[in-house]
PDB file of C-alpha atoms in Angstrom:
ATOM      1  CA  MET A   1       0.000   0.000   0.000  1.00  0.00           C
ATOM      2  CA  GLU A   2       1.239   3.473  -0.854  1.00  0.00           C
ATOM      3  CA  ARG A   3       1.976   5.565   2.254  1.00  0.00           C
ATOM      4  CA  THR A   4       1.705   9.301   2.195  1.00  0.00           C
ATOM      5  CA  THR A   5       2.367  11.763   4.953  1.00  0.00           C
ATOM      6  CA  GLU A   6       0.124  14.515   3.625  1.00  0.00           C
ATOM      7  CA  LEU A   7      -3.623  14.634   3.760  1.00  0.00           C
ATOM      8  CA  ASP A   8      -5.287  14.854   0.338  1.00  0.00           C
ATOM      9  CA  ARG A   9      -6.616  18.422   0.507  1.00  0.00           C
ATOM     10  CA  LEU A  10      -8.807  17.811  -2.525  1.00  0.00           C
ATOM     11  CA  ILE A  11     -10.776  15.192  -0.598  1.00  0.00           C
ATOM     12  CA  HIS A  12     -10.600  16.888   2.798  1.00  0.00           C
ATOM     13  CA  ASP A  13     -13.305  19.435   1.871  1.00  0.00           C
ATOM     14  CA  ARG A  14     -16.642  18.456   3.459  1.00  0.00           C
ATOM     15  CA  LEU A  15     -18.668  18.457   0.252  1.00  0.00           C
ATOM     16  CA  ARG A  16     -16.036  16.692  -1.873  1.00  0.00           C
ATOM     17  CA  LEU A  17     -15.628  14.013   0.802  1.00  0.00           C
ATOM     18  CA  GLY A  18     -19.407  13.626   0.792  1.00  0.00           C
ATOM     19  CA  ILE A  19     -19.486  13.231  -2.987  1.00  0.00           C
ATOM     20  CA  LEU A  20     -16.775  10.567  -2.976  1.00  0.00           C
ATOM     21  CA  SER A  21     -18.287   8.741  -0.001  1.00  0.00           C
ATOM     22  CA  ALA A  22     -21.732   8.661  -1.602  1.00  0.00           C
ATOM     23  CA  LEU A  23     -20.307   7.340  -4.848  1.00  0.00           C
ATOM     24  CA  ALA A  24     -18.199   4.740  -3.018  1.00  0.00           C
ATOM     25  CA  VAL A  25     -21.378   2.983  -1.913  1.00  0.00           C
ATOM     26  CA  ASN A  26     -23.430   3.619  -5.078  1.00  0.00           C
ATOM     27  CA  GLU A  27     -22.434   2.575  -8.598  1.00  0.00           C
ATOM     28  CA  SER A  28     -23.546   5.974  -9.878  1.00  0.00           C
ATOM     29  CA  LEU A  29     -25.687   8.895  -8.767  1.00  0.00           C
ATOM     30  CA  SER A  30     -27.357  11.647 -10.739  1.00  0.00           C
ATOM     31  CA  PHE A  31     -26.590  15.308 -10.169  1.00  0.00           C
ATOM     32  CA  THR A  32     -30.004  15.722  -8.536  1.00  0.00           C
ATOM     33  CA  GLU A  33     -29.531  12.700  -6.263  1.00  0.00           C
ATOM     34  CA  LEU A  34     -26.144  13.975  -5.096  1.00  0.00           C
ATOM     35  CA  ARG A  35     -27.448  17.513  -4.583  1.00  0.00           C
ATOM     36  CA  ASP A  36     -30.371  16.295  -2.491  1.00  0.00           C
ATOM     37  CA  LEU A  37     -28.304  13.748  -0.560  1.00  0.00           C
ATOM     38  CA  LEU A  38     -25.677  16.339   0.333  1.00  0.00           C
ATOM     39  CA  ASN A  39     -28.204  19.119   0.904  1.00  0.00           C
ATOM     40  CA  THR A  40     -26.324  21.624  -1.223  1.00  0.00           C
ATOM     41  CA  SER A  41     -27.020  24.034  -4.075  1.00  0.00           C
ATOM     42  CA  ASP A  42     -26.651  23.301  -7.790  1.00  0.00           C
ATOM     43  CA  GLY A  43     -23.767  25.754  -8.086  1.00  0.00           C
ATOM     44  CA  ASN A  44     -21.891  24.412  -5.074  1.00  0.00           C
ATOM     45  CA  LEU A  45     -22.202  20.797  -6.216  1.00  0.00           C
ATOM     46  CA  SER A  46     -21.182  21.722  -9.740  1.00  0.00           C
ATOM     47  CA  VAL A  47     -18.003  23.512  -8.607  1.00  0.00           C
ATOM     48  CA  HIS A  48     -16.884  20.731  -6.267  1.00  0.00           C
ATOM     49  CA  ALA A  49     -17.758  17.905  -8.670  1.00  0.00           C
ATOM     50  CA  ARG A  50     -15.730  19.660 -11.380  1.00  0.00           C
ATOM     51  CA  LYS A  51     -12.666  19.761  -9.115  1.00  0.00           C
ATOM     52  CA  LEU A  52     -12.988  16.016  -8.546  1.00  0.00           C
ATOM     53  CA  GLU A  53     -13.460  15.434 -12.275  1.00  0.00           C
ATOM     54  CA  ASP A  54     -10.355  17.492 -13.047  1.00  0.00           C
ATOM     55  CA  ALA A  55      -8.380  15.197 -10.712  1.00  0.00           C
ATOM     56  CA  ASP A  56      -9.878  12.136 -12.453  1.00  0.00           C
ATOM     57  CA  TYR A  57     -11.533  11.075  -9.208  1.00  0.00           C
ATOM     58  CA  LEU A  58     -15.006  11.240 -10.806  1.00  0.00           C
ATOM     59  CA  ALA A  59     -16.370  10.383 -14.212  1.00  0.00           C
ATOM     60  CA  CYS A  60     -19.299  12.379 -15.497  1.00  0.00           C
ATOM     61  CA  ARG A  61     -21.765  11.318 -18.194  1.00  0.00           C
ATOM     62  CA  LYS A  62     -24.149  13.871 -19.652  1.00  0.00           C
ATOM     63  CA  SER A  63     -27.242  12.902 -21.602  1.00  0.00           C
ATOM     64  CA  PHE A  64     -30.800  13.983 -22.213  1.00  0.00           C
ATOM     65  CA  ARG A  65     -33.981  12.395 -20.932  1.00  0.00           C
ATOM     66  CA  GLY A  66     -36.448  13.754 -23.405  1.00  0.00           C
ATOM     67  CA  ARG A  67     -35.434  17.393 -23.563  1.00  0.00           C
ATOM     68  CA  VAL A  68     -34.136  17.529 -20.002  1.00  0.00           C
ATOM     69  CA  PRO A  69     -30.355  17.405 -19.426  1.00  0.00           C
ATOM     70  CA  HIS A  70     -29.260  14.552 -17.164  1.00  0.00           C
ATOM     71  CA  THR A  71     -25.879  14.134 -15.486  1.00  0.00           C
ATOM     72  CA  ASP A  72     -24.603  10.973 -13.819  1.00  0.00           C
ATOM     73  CA  TYR A  73     -21.443  10.657 -11.760  1.00  0.00           C
ATOM     74  CA  ARG A  74     -19.458   7.604 -10.819  1.00  0.00           C
ATOM     75  CA  LEU A  75     -16.259   7.091  -8.868  1.00  0.00           C
ATOM     76  CA  THR A  76     -13.196   6.210 -10.959  1.00  0.00           C
ATOM     77  CA  ALA A  77     -10.586   3.651  -9.897  1.00  0.00           C
ATOM     78  CA  LYS A  78      -8.213   6.549  -9.171  1.00  0.00           C
ATOM     79  CA  GLY A  79     -10.889   8.213  -7.045  1.00  0.00           C
ATOM     80  CA  ARG A  80     -11.565   4.997  -5.128  1.00  0.00           C
ATOM     81  CA  ARG A  81      -7.844   4.584  -4.380  1.00  0.00           C
ATOM     82  CA  ALA A  82      -7.567   8.235  -3.293  1.00  0.00           C
ATOM     83  CA  LEU A  83     -10.564   7.873  -0.985  1.00  0.00           C
ATOM     84  CA  GLN A  84      -9.104   4.695   0.520  1.00  0.00           C
ATOM     85  CA  ARG A  85      -5.749   6.438   1.138  1.00  0.00           C
ATOM     86  CA  TYR A  86      -7.575   9.366   2.733  1.00  0.00           C
ATOM     87  CA  LEU A  87      -9.585   7.067   5.024  1.00  0.00           C
ATOM     88  CA  ASP A  88      -6.448   5.099   5.958  1.00  0.00           C
ATOM     89  CA  HIS A  89      -4.702   8.360   6.792  1.00  0.00           C
ATOM     90  CA  MET A  90      -7.597   9.590   8.943  1.00  0.00           C
ATOM     91  CA  GLU A  91      -7.795   6.235  10.760  1.00  0.00           C
ATOM     92  CA  ALA A  92      -4.052   6.432  11.500  1.00  0.00           C
ATOM     93  CA  LEU A  93      -4.466   9.981  12.837  1.00  0.00           C
ATOM     94  CA  ILE A  94      -7.357   8.922  15.062  1.00  0.00           C
ATOM     95  CA  ALA A  95      -5.439   5.904  16.375  1.00  0.00           C
ATOM     96  CA  ALA A  96      -2.337   8.015  17.081  1.00  0.00           C
ATOM     97  CA  THR A  97      -4.412  10.643  18.840  1.00  0.00           C
ATOM     98  CA  ARG A  98      -6.175   8.065  21.003  1.00  0.00           C
ATOM     99  CA  ALA A  99      -2.888   6.325  21.850  1.00  0.00           C
ATOM    100  CA  GLY A 100      -1.440   9.652  22.988  1.00  0.00           C
ATOM    101  CA  SER A 101      -4.289  10.537  25.335  1.00  0.00           C
TER     102      SER A 101
END
């Protein structure tokens, strides 16, 4: 397993961590499902999802259902590995903190 000493700041943001976590347990989610699940605005979700897409942590598929635009997101293999590293790092921090108290 790859060890890193720095926290992945891209994932550390509350909304981006929520996006990745939601997609880790769902094969894919629509923009609307993610927005409602994370209780955020369209603009906020769009900005944070784009940052994750730019890092290749998310894949986005745009289509139309009738005349209505539809966007689906799914976690990429790179995104799943990054989330796992982040969780491992946080677990190590928690364990070290508890051992020191």
